[in-house]
Amino acid sequence: LRERDRRRIEFLKDLNADLEAEIEQRTMQLIESESKFRQLVEKATEIIYNVDLNGLITYVNHVGIVQYGYSEEDIIGKPFTVFIPEPYKSECFKHYMEFMLSGKSSDYYETPVITKFGSQTWFGQNTNRVVDNDGTIYFSVFARDIDKRRRAEEALGQAKLEIEKSEIKYRSIIENMQLGLMEVDLD
């Protein structure tokens, strides 16, 4: 009986050693995978940040820190709406509350953001709902600077408005002239 117990104990020791080796190997693989993921996120050209269900920023990559001009301490733990200019803040908050309550997995929204230097820059944000292994829900945001496009759209809109005003002005002049008007082609 003792010999059998010794063999069982040896078997269990070997099994335990194998399990510990496998755990160590998987831990190393996980650390390596997380390191590669962090490198990818930190070298991304887009701003990447995470927001919890309370609207607090829990992570921001290096690009976000550089783009906004704030330090990591200025951003982490702050509500995302702190960085939205006042005229847009309530609309932005409402949009994201509707998204959060909708249960949709992704969303796109454009809003200006206030940099540390006081300027406003427009960002297009792709937001994804993420569910962690423990069931915790948070939102991962990929933001891109769209300021040049937005300014070009505004300039185009202003130019269209000016053309419409000019059209109305000259149409009114022509309609109120006491002269005849005839249009002819080159022939």
CSV table of C-alpha atoms in Angstrom, one decimal:
chain,number,residue,atom,x,y,z
A,1,LEU,CA,0.0,0.0,0.0
A,2,ARG,CA,2.8,2.4,0.7
A,3,GLU,CA,4.5,1.9,-2.6
A,4,ARG,CA,1.2,2.6,-4.4
A,5,ASP,CA,0.8,5.8,-2.4
A,6,ARG,CA,4.3,6.9,-3.2
A,7,ARG,CA,3.6,6.3,-6.9
A,8,ARG,CA,0.4,8.4,-6.7
A,9,ILE,CA,2.2,11.1,-4.9
A,10,GLU,CA,5.0,11.1,-7.5
A,11,PHE,CA,2.4,11.1,-10.3
A,12,LEU,CA,0.6,14.1,-8.6
A,13,LYS,CA,3.9,15.9,-8.2
A,14,ASP,CA,4.7,15.4,-11.9
A,15,LEU,CA,1.2,16.5,-12.9
A,16,ASN,CA,1.5,19.6,-10.7
A,17,ALA,CA,4.9,20.4,-12.2
A,18,ASP,CA,3.5,20.0,-15.7
A,19,LEU,CA,0.5,22.3,-14.8
A,20,GLU,CA,2.8,24.9,-13.3
A,21,ALA,CA,5.0,24.9,-16.4
A,22,GLU,CA,1.9,25.2,-18.7
A,23,ILE,CA,0.6,28.1,-16.5
A,24,GLU,CA,4.0,29.8,-16.7
A,25,GLN,CA,4.1,29.3,-20.5
A,26,ARG,CA,0.6,30.7,-21.0
A,27,THR,CA,1.3,33.6,-18.6
A,28,MET,CA,4.4,34.5,-20.8
A,29,GLN,CA,2.3,34.2,-23.9
A,30,LEU,CA,-0.3,36.5,-22.4
A,31,ILE,CA,2.3,39.1,-21.4
A,32,GLU,CA,3.8,39.0,-24.9
A,33,SER,CA,0.4,39.3,-26.5
A,34,GLU,CA,-0.5,42.3,-24.2
A,35,SER,CA,2.9,43.9,-25.0
A,36,LYS,CA,2.3,43.6,-28.7
A,37,PHE,CA,-1.2,45.0,-28.3
A,38,ARG,CA,0.1,48.0,-26.3
A,39,GLN,CA,2.7,48.7,-28.9
A,40,LEU,CA,0.1,48.6,-31.7
A,41,VAL,CA,-2.2,50.9,-29.8
A,42,GLU,CA,0.6,53.3,-28.8
A,43,LYS,CA,1.9,53.5,-32.4
A,44,ALA,CA,-1.5,54.0,-33.9
A,45,THR,CA,-2.1,57.3,-35.8
A,46,GLU,CA,-5.6,57.7,-34.4
A,47,ILE,CA,-6.5,58.7,-30.9
A,48,ILE,CA,-7.6,55.7,-28.9
A,49,TYR,CA,-9.3,56.1,-25.5
A,50,ASN,CA,-11.7,54.1,-23.3
A,51,VAL,CA,-14.7,55.4,-21.4
A,52,ASP,CA,-16.5,53.6,-18.6
A,53,LEU,CA,-20.2,53.4,-18.1
A,54,ASN,CA,-20.0,56.6,-15.9
A,55,GLY,CA,-18.5,58.5,-18.9
A,56,LEU,CA,-15.0,58.7,-17.3
A,57,ILE,CA,-11.9,58.3,-19.4
A,58,THR,CA,-10.0,55.2,-18.2
A,59,TYR,CA,-7.3,55.1,-20.9
A,60,VAL,CA,-5.8,57.3,-23.6
A,61,ASN,CA,-3.0,56.4,-26.0
A,62,HIS,CA,0.1,58.6,-26.6
A,63,VAL,CA,-1.4,60.2,-29.7
A,64,GLY,CA,-4.4,61.4,-27.7
A,65,ILE,CA,-2.1,63.0,-25.2
A,66,VAL,CA,0.0,64.7,-27.8
A,67,GLN,CA,-3.1,65.8,-29.9
A,68,TYR,CA,-5.0,67.3,-27.0
A,69,GLY,CA,-1.9,68.8,-25.3
A,70,TYR,CA,-2.9,67.5,-21.9
A,71,SER,CA,-1.0,65.2,-19.7
A,72,GLU,CA,-2.2,61.7,-19.0
A,73,GLU,CA,-3.2,62.9,-15.4
A,74,ASP,CA,-5.3,65.7,-16.9
A,75,ILE,CA,-7.3,63.2,-18.9
A,76,ILE,CA,-7.6,59.9,-17.0
A,77,GLY,CA,-10.6,59.9,-14.6
A,78,LYS,CA,-12.2,62.9,-16.2
A,79,PRO,CA,-15.7,62.9,-17.8
A,80,PHE,CA,-15.3,62.9,-21.6
A,81,THR,CA,-17.6,65.9,-21.8
A,82,VAL,CA,-15.1,68.1,-20.0
A,83,PHE,CA,-13.2,68.3,-23.3
A,84,ILE,CA,-16.3,69.2,-25.4
A,85,PRO,CA,-17.0,73.0,-25.9
A,86,GLU,CA,-20.1,74.3,-24.1
A,87,PRO,CA,-22.4,74.8,-27.2
A,88,TYR,CA,-21.9,71.1,-28.1
A,89,LYS,CA,-21.7,69.5,-24.7
A,90,SER,CA,-25.4,68.7,-24.1
A,91,GLU,CA,-26.0,67.4,-27.6
A,92,CYS,CA,-22.9,65.2,-27.4
A,93,PHE,CA,-23.9,63.9,-24.0
A,94,LYS,CA,-27.4,63.2,-25.3
A,95,HIS,CA,-26.1,61.3,-28.3
A,96,TYR,CA,-23.8,59.1,-26.3
A,97,MET,CA,-26.5,58.4,-23.7
A,98,GLU,CA,-28.8,57.3,-26.5
A,99,PHE,CA,-26.1,55.1,-27.9
A,100,MET,CA,-25.3,53.6,-24.5
A,101,LEU,CA,-29.0,52.8,-23.9
A,102,SER,CA,-29.6,51.5,-27.4
A,103,GLY,CA,-27.5,48.4,-26.9
A,104,LYS,CA,-25.9,49.0,-30.4
A,105,SER,CA,-22.3,47.7,-30.7
A,106,SER,CA,-20.8,50.7,-32.6
A,107,ASP,CA,-21.5,54.3,-33.4
A,108,TYR,CA,-20.0,57.3,-35.2
A,109,TYR,CA,-20.2,60.9,-34.1
A,110,GLU,CA,-18.5,64.1,-34.9
A,111,THR,CA,-17.8,66.8,-32.2
A,112,PRO,CA,-15.3,69.5,-31.5
A,113,VAL,CA,-12.8,69.0,-28.7
A,114,ILE,CA,-11.1,71.7,-26.7
A,115,THR,CA,-7.3,71.3,-26.6
A,116,LYS,CA,-5.2,72.4,-23.6
A,117,PHE,CA,-4.2,75.4,-25.6
A,118,GLY,CA,-7.9,76.5,-25.9
A,119,SER,CA,-8.4,75.8,-29.5
A,120,GLN,CA,-11.2,73.7,-30.9
A,121,THR,CA,-10.5,70.7,-33.2
A,122,TRP,CA,-13.2,68.6,-34.8
A,123,PHE,CA,-12.9,64.8,-34.3
A,124,GLY,CA,-14.8,62.0,-35.9
A,125,GLN,CA,-15.2,59.2,-33.4
A,126,ASN,CA,-15.9,55.6,-33.9
A,127,THR,CA,-17.2,54.2,-30.6
A,128,ASN,CA,-17.4,50.5,-29.9
A,129,ARG,CA,-19.1,48.8,-27.0
A,130,VAL,CA,-16.8,46.3,-25.3
A,131,VAL,CA,-17.7,43.6,-22.9
A,132,ASP,CA,-14.8,42.3,-20.8
A,133,ASN,CA,-14.6,38.7,-19.7
A,134,ASP,CA,-16.0,39.6,-16.3
A,135,GLY,CA,-19.0,41.2,-17.9
A,136,THR,CA,-17.8,44.8,-17.4
A,137,ILE,CA,-19.0,47.1,-20.2
A,138,TYR,CA,-16.9,50.0,-21.5
A,139,PHE,CA,-16.6,52.0,-24.7
A,140,SER,CA,-13.4,52.0,-26.8
A,141,VAL,CA,-13.2,55.1,-29.0
A,142,PHE,CA,-11.1,55.6,-32.1
A,143,ALA,CA,-11.0,59.4,-32.9
A,144,ARG,CA,-9.6,61.0,-36.0
A,145,ASP,CA,-8.9,64.7,-36.6
A,146,ILE,CA,-11.4,65.9,-39.2
A,147,ASP,CA,-10.9,69.6,-38.6
A,148,LYS,CA,-9.7,70.4,-42.2
A,149,ARG,CA,-12.7,68.6,-43.7
A,150,ARG,CA,-15.2,70.3,-41.4
A,151,ARG,CA,-13.7,73.8,-42.1
A,152,ALA,CA,-13.8,73.1,-45.8
A,153,GLU,CA,-17.5,72.0,-45.5
A,154,GLU,CA,-18.2,75.2,-43.6
A,155,ALA,CA,-16.4,77.3,-46.2
A,156,LEU,CA,-18.4,75.6,-49.0
A,157,GLY,CA,-21.6,76.2,-47.1
A,158,GLN,CA,-20.7,79.9,-46.7
A,159,ALA,CA,-19.8,80.2,-50.4
A,160,LYS,CA,-23.2,78.6,-51.4
A,161,LEU,CA,-25.0,81.0,-49.2
A,162,GLU,CA,-23.1,83.9,-50.8
A,163,ILE,CA,-24.0,82.7,-54.3
A,164,GLU,CA,-27.7,82.3,-53.3
A,165,LYS,CA,-27.7,85.9,-51.9
A,166,SER,CA,-26.1,87.2,-55.1
A,167,GLU,CA,-28.6,85.3,-57.2
A,168,ILE,CA,-31.5,86.7,-55.3
A,169,LYS,CA,-30.1,90.3,-55.5
A,170,TYR,CA,-29.5,90.2,-59.3
A,171,ARG,CA,-32.8,88.4,-60.0
A,172,SER,CA,-34.6,91.1,-58.0
A,173,ILE,CA,-32.7,93.8,-60.0
A,174,ILE,CA,-33.6,92.3,-63.3
A,175,GLU,CA,-37.2,91.7,-62.4
A,176,ASN,CA,-37.7,95.3,-61.3
A,177,MET,CA,-35.9,96.9,-64.2
A,178,GLN,CA,-38.1,99.0,-66.5
A,179,LEU,CA,-36.1,97.7,-69.5
A,180,GLY,CA,-36.6,94.7,-71.7
A,181,LEU,CA,-34.1,91.9,-71.5
A,182,MET,CA,-33.3,89.4,-74.2
A,183,GLU,CA,-30.7,86.6,-74.1
A,184,VAL,CA,-29.0,85.5,-77.4
A,185,ASP,CA,-26.4,82.9,-78.2
A,186,LEU,CA,-23.3,83.5,-80.4
A,187,ASP,CA,-25.2,82.7,-83.7
